[in-house]
Coordinates of C-alpha atoms in Angstrom, one line a residue:
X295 CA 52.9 -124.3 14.0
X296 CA 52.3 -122.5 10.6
X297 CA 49.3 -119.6 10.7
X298 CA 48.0 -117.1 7.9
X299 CA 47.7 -113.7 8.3
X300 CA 47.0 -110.5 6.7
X301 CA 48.8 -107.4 6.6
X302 CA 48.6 -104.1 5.4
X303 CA 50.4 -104.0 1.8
X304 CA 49.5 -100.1 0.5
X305 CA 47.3 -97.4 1.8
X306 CA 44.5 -96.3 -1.0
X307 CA 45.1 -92.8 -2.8
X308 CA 44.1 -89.8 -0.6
X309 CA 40.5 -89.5 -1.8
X310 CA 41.0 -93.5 -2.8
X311 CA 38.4 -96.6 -2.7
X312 CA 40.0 -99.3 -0.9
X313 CA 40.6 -102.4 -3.0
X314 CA 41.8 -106.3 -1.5
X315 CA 45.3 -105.1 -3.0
X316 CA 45.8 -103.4 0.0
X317 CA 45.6 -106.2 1.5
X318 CA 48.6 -108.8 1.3
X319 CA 48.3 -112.7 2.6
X320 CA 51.3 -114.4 4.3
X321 CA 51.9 -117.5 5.9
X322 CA 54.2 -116.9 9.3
X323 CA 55.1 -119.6 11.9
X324 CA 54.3 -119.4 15.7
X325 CA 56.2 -120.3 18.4
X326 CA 54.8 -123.6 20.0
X327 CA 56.4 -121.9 23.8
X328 CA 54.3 -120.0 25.6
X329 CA 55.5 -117.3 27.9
X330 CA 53.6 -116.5 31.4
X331 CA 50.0 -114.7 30.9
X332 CA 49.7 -115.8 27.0
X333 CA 47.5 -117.9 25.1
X334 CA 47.4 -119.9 21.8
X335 CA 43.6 -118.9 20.4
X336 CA 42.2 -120.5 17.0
X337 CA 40.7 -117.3 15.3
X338 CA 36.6 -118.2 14.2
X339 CA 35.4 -115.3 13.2
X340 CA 36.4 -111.8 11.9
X341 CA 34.5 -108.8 11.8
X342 CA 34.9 -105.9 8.9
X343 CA 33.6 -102.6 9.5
X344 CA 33.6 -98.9 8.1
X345 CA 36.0 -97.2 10.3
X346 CA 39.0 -99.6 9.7
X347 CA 39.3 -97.1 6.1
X348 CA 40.1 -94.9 8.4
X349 CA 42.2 -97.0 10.0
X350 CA 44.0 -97.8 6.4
X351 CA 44.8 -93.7 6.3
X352 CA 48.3 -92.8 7.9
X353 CA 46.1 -89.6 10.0
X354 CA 43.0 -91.6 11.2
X355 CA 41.5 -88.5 11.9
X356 CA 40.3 -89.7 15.2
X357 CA 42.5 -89.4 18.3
X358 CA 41.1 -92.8 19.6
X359 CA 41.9 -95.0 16.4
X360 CA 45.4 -95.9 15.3
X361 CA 46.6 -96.1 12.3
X362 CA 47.0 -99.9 10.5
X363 CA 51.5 -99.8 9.6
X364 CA 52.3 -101.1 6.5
X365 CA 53.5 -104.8 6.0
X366 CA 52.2 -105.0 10.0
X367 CA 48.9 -107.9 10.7
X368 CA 45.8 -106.1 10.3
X369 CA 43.4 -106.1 13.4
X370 CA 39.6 -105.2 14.4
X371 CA 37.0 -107.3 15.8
X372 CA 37.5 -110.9 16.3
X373 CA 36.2 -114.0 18.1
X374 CA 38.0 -117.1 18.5
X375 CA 38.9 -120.2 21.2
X376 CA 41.9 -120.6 23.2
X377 CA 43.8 -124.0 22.3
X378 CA 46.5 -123.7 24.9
X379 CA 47.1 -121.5 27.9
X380 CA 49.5 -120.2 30.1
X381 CA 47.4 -117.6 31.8
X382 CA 44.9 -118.2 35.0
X383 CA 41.6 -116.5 33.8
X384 CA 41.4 -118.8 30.2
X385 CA 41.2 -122.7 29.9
X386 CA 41.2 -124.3 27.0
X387 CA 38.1 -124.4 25.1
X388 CA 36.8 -121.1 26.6
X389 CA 35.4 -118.7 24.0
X390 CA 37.2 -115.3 24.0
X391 CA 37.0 -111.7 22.4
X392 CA 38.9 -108.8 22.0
X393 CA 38.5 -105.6 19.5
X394 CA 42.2 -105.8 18.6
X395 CA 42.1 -109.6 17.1
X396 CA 44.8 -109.9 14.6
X397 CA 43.8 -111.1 11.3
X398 CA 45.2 -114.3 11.9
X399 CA 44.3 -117.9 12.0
X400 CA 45.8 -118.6 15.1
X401 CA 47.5 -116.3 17.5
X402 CA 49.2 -115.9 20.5
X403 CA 48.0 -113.0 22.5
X404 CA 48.2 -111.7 26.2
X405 CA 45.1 -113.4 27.8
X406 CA 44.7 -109.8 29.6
X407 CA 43.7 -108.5 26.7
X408 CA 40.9 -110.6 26.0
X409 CA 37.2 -110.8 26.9
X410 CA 36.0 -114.6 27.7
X411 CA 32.1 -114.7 26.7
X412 CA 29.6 -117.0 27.4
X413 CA 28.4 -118.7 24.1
X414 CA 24.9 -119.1 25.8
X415 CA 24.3 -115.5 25.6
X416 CA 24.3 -115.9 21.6
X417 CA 22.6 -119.3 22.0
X418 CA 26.0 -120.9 20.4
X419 CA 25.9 -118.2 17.4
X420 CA 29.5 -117.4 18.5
X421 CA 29.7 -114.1 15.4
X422 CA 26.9 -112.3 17.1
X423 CA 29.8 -111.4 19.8
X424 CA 30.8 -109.4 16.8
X425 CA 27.3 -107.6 15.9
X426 CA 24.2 -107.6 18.0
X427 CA 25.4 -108.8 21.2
X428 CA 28.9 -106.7 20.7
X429 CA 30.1 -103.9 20.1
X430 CA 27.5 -103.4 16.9
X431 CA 24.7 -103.7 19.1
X432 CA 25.9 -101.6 22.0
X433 CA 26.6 -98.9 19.4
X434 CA 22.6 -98.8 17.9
X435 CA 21.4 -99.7 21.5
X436 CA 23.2 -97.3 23.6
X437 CA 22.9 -94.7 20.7
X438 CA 19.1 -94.7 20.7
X439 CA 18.7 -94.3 24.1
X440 CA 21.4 -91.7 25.1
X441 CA 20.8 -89.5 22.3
X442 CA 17.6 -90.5 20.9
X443 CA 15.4 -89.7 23.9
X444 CA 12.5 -92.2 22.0
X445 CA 9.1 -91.7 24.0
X446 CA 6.9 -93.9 24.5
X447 CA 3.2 -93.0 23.3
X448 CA 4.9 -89.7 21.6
X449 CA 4.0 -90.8 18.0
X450 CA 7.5 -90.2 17.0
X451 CA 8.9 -91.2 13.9
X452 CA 12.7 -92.3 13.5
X453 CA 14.8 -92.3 10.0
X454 CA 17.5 -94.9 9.7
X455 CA 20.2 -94.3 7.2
X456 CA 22.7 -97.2 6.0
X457 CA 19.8 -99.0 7.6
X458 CA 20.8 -102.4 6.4
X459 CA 24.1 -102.4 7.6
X460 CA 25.1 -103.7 10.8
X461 CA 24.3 -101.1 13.0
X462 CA 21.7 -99.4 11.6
X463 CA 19.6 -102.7 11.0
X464 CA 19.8 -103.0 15.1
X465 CA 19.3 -99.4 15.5
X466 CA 15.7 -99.2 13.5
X467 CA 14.8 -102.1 15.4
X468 CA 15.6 -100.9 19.0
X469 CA 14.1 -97.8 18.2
X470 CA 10.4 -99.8 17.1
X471 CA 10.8 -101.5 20.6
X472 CA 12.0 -98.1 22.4
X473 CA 8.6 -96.6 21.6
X474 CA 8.3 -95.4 17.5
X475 CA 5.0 -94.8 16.2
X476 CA 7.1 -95.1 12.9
X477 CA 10.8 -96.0 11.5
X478 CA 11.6 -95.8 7.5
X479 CA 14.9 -97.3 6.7
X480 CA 17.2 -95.4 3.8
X481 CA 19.4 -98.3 2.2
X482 CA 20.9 -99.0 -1.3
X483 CA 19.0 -101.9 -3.1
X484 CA 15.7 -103.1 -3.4
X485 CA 16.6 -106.9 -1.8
X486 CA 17.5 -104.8 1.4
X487 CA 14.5 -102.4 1.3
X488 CA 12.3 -105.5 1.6
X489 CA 14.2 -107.0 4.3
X490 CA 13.7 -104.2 6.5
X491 CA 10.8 -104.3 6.1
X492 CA 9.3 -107.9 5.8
X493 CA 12.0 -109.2 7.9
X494 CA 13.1 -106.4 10.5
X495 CA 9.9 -105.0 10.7
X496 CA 10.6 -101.4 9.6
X497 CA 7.4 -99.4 8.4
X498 CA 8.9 -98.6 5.4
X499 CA 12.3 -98.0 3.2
X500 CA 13.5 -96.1 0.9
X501 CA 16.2 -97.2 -1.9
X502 CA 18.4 -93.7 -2.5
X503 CA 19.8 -95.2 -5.4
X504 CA 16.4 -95.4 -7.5
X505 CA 13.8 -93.6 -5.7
X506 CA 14.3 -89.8 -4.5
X507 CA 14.8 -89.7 -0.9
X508 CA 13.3 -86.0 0.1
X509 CA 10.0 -87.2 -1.9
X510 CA 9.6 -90.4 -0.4
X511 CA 10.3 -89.2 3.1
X512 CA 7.8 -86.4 2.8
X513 CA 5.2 -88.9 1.4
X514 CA 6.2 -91.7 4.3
X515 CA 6.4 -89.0 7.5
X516 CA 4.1 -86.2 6.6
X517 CA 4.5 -85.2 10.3
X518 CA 8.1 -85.1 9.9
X519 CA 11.1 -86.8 11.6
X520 CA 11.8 -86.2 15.4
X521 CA 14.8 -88.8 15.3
X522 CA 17.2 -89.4 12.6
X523 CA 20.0 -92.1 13.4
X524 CA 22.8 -91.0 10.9
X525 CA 25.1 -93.8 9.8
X526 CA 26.2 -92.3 6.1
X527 CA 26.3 -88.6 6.4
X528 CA 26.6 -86.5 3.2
X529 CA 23.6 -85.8 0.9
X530 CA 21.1 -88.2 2.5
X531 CA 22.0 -86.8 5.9
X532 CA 21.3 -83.6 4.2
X533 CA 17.8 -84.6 2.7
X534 CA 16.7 -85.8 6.5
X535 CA 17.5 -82.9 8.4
X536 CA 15.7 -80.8 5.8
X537 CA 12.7 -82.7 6.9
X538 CA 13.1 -82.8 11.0
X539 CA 10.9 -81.5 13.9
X540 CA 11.7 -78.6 16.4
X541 CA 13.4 -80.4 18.9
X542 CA 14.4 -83.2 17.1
X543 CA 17.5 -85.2 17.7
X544 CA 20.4 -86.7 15.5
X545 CA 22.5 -89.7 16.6
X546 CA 25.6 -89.1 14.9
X547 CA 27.1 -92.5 14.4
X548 CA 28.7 -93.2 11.4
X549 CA 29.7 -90.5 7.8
X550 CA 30.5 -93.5 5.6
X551 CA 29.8 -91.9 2.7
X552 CA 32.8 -89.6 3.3
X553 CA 35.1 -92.2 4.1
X554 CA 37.5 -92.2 1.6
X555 CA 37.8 -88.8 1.2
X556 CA 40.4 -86.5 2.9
X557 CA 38.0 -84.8 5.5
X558 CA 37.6 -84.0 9.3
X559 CA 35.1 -86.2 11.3
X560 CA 32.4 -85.8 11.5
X561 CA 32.4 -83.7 8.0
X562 CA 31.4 -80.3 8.2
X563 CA 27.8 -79.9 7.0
X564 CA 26.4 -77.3 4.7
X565 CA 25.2 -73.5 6.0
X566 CA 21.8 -74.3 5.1
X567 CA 22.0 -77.3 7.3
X568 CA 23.5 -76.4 9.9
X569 CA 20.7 -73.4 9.9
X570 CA 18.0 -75.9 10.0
X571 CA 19.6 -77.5 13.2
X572 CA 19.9 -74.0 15.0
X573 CA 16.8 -72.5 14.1
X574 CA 15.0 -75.8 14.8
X575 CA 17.2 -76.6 18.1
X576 CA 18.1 -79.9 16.8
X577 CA 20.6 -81.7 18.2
X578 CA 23.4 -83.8 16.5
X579 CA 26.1 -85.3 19.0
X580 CA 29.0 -87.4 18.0
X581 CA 27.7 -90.7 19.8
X582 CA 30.9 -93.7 20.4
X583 CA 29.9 -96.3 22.2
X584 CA 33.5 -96.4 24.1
X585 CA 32.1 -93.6 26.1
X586 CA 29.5 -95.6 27.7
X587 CA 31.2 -98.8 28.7
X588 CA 29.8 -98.2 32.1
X589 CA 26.7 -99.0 30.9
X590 CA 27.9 -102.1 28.3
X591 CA 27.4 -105.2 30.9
X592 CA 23.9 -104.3 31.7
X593 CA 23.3 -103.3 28.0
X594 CA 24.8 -106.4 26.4
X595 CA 22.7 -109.0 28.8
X596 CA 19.8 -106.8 27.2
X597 CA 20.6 -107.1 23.7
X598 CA 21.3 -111.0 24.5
X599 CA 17.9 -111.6 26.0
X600 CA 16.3 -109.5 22.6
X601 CA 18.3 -111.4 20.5
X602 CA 17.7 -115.1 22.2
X603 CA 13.5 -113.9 22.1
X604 CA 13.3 -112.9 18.7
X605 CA 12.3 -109.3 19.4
X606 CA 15.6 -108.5 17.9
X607 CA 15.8 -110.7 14.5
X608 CA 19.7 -110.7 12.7
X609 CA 20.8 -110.4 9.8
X610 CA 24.6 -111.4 8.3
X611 CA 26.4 -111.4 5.2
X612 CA 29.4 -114.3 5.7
X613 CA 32.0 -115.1 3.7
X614 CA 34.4 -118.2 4.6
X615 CA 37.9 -118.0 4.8
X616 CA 41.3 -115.4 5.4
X617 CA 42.3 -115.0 2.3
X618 CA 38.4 -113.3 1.7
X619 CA 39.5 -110.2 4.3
X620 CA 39.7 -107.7 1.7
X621 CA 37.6 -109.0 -0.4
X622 CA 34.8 -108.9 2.2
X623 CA 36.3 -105.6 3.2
X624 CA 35.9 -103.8 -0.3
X625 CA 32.7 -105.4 -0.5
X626 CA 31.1 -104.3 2.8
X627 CA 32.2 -100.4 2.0
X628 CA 30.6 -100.6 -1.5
X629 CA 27.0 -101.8 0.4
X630 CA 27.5 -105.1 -0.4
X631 CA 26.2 -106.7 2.8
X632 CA 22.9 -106.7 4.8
X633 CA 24.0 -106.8 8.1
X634 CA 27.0 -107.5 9.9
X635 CA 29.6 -108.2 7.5
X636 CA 31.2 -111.6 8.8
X637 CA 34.6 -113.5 8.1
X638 CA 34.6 -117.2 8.8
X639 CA 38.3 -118.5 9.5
X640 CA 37.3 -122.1 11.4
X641 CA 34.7 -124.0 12.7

């Protein structure tokens, strides 16, 4: 049977913005013969996220990721439905998972390495596998509680930066529910400032591309911030800290504002931040989600029954069809989404 896929065609310039040209479309044949333990899956959705430009770099800079190979099918996120199988665990029809989905339309894969779901637990939204009740949510979820330390009835306020992107639009949210007296989003555009806060029920936000961000916060938290959950790094990152309470804590989950250039992660910070965190005993940790996967079964059944009540509203930018990967891609790292960034490859 014919498929499309999408490989890697170049790696952008050291210090480069990716562009779709990177990205190369080709139409490949799959064998109809399955061998013991495979299955044929139809490909439905495909998720694009920050770190694959990492993943576009020949060093990732992260012992964990590897690297995308030239002219080799692209992979991430992905959610699809097994057509025909030759391994035990999966029937047909049984909707299935996995973080390393090729960017194909169909594929055969190892039915080992995929996760079957049960499409109840999204109430038949089968791309929230990919964002709230996946590996997106567990990222905000499990971030704000193992390095947050939100109290309830503290009057703590909580900063959200890149907080109308997939993560950070969960993260705000669980961090209302966890307990915060207050939570200001930091986003790029005035459509997403309002649906933080009309939709996701932020107390405020702040656009850093018009309005300046150290005024605004000190206007917004004039008690100052004793949780800041860091999804851009750089300059805004910066501006928070500035503004943090003794003790406060930083959930370090995402630089991508220092994505495309040629630095270590997480990026080394200036003197007179780093200061601030010592003097102030701040913390910042590194927070991955893949170190708490102990905790993911319990966490995900959470994030389904906040999801399914409405305590937990989503939002999604989708965009139909392979041959939008890169497109999508390019788009999402410029700020183009609010929310989860979504391909659609089939109904």
């Amino acid at each position: 049977m014919h498929a499309r896929r999408v490989v890697l065609n170049s790696r952008p310039g050291k210090n480069g913005e990716p562009s779709p040209g990177n990205f190369r479309l080709e139409q490949i044949t799959l064998t109809p013969d399955l061998k013991d333990g495979q299955v044929l899956v139809r490909t439905l959705y495909l998720s694009v996220d920050p770190y694959m430009r990492c993943r576009m770099n020949e060093d990732t800079g992260a012992d964990y990721l590897g690297p995308w190979e030239l002219s080799e099918c692209v992979d991430g996120g992905g959610v699809g439905v097994v057509e025909t199988s030759r391994c035990s665990a999966l029937a047909e029809g049984d909707v299935v998972t996995s973080f390393n989905w090729p960017w194909q339309t169909h594929a055969v894969m190892m039915g080992s390495s995929l996760q079957k779901v049960d499409s109840q637990m999204v109430d038949g939204h089968l791309s929230y596998f990919l964002g709230p009740v996946g590996i997106t949510g567990l990222t905000a979820l499990l971030g704000v509680r193992e390095k947050g330390h939100v109290t309830k009835g503290a009057n703590q306020t909580m900063v959200v930066s890149g907080a109308a992107g997939a993560c950070g639009s969960l993260a705000g949210q669980i961090g209302r529910l966890d307990g915060c007296a207050g939570v200001v989003g930091i986003c790029g555009s005035n459509e997403k400032c309002r649906a933080l806060v009309e939709d996701l029920g932020f107390t405020a936000a702040i656009n850093y591309r018009s309005e300046d961000v150290s005024a605004r916060l000190k206007e917004i938290c004039p008690d100052g911030i004793d949780v800041y959950f860091d999804n851009v790094g750089g300059s805004i990152s910066e501006a928070v800290i500035e503004q943090m309470n003794r003790g406060g804590h930083v959930i370090l989950c995402g630089q991508i504002s220092q994505y495309n250039k040629d630095v270590p992660y997480p990026p080394p910070l200036s003197d007179k931040t780093q200061e601030i965190l010592q003097s102030r005993s701040i913390t910042r940790e590194k927070f991955m989600a893949l170190s708490y996967m102990s905790k993911s079964e319990a966490a995900l059944f959470e994030l389904s029954q906040l999801v399914k009540s409405a305590q937990i509203k989503v939002l999604e930018t989708v965009v139909n069809g392979i041959e939008n990967m890169g497109v999508a891609f390019c788009s999402m790292m410029k700020g183009g989404n609010i929310g989860k960034q979504i391909v659609k490859i089939s109904d």
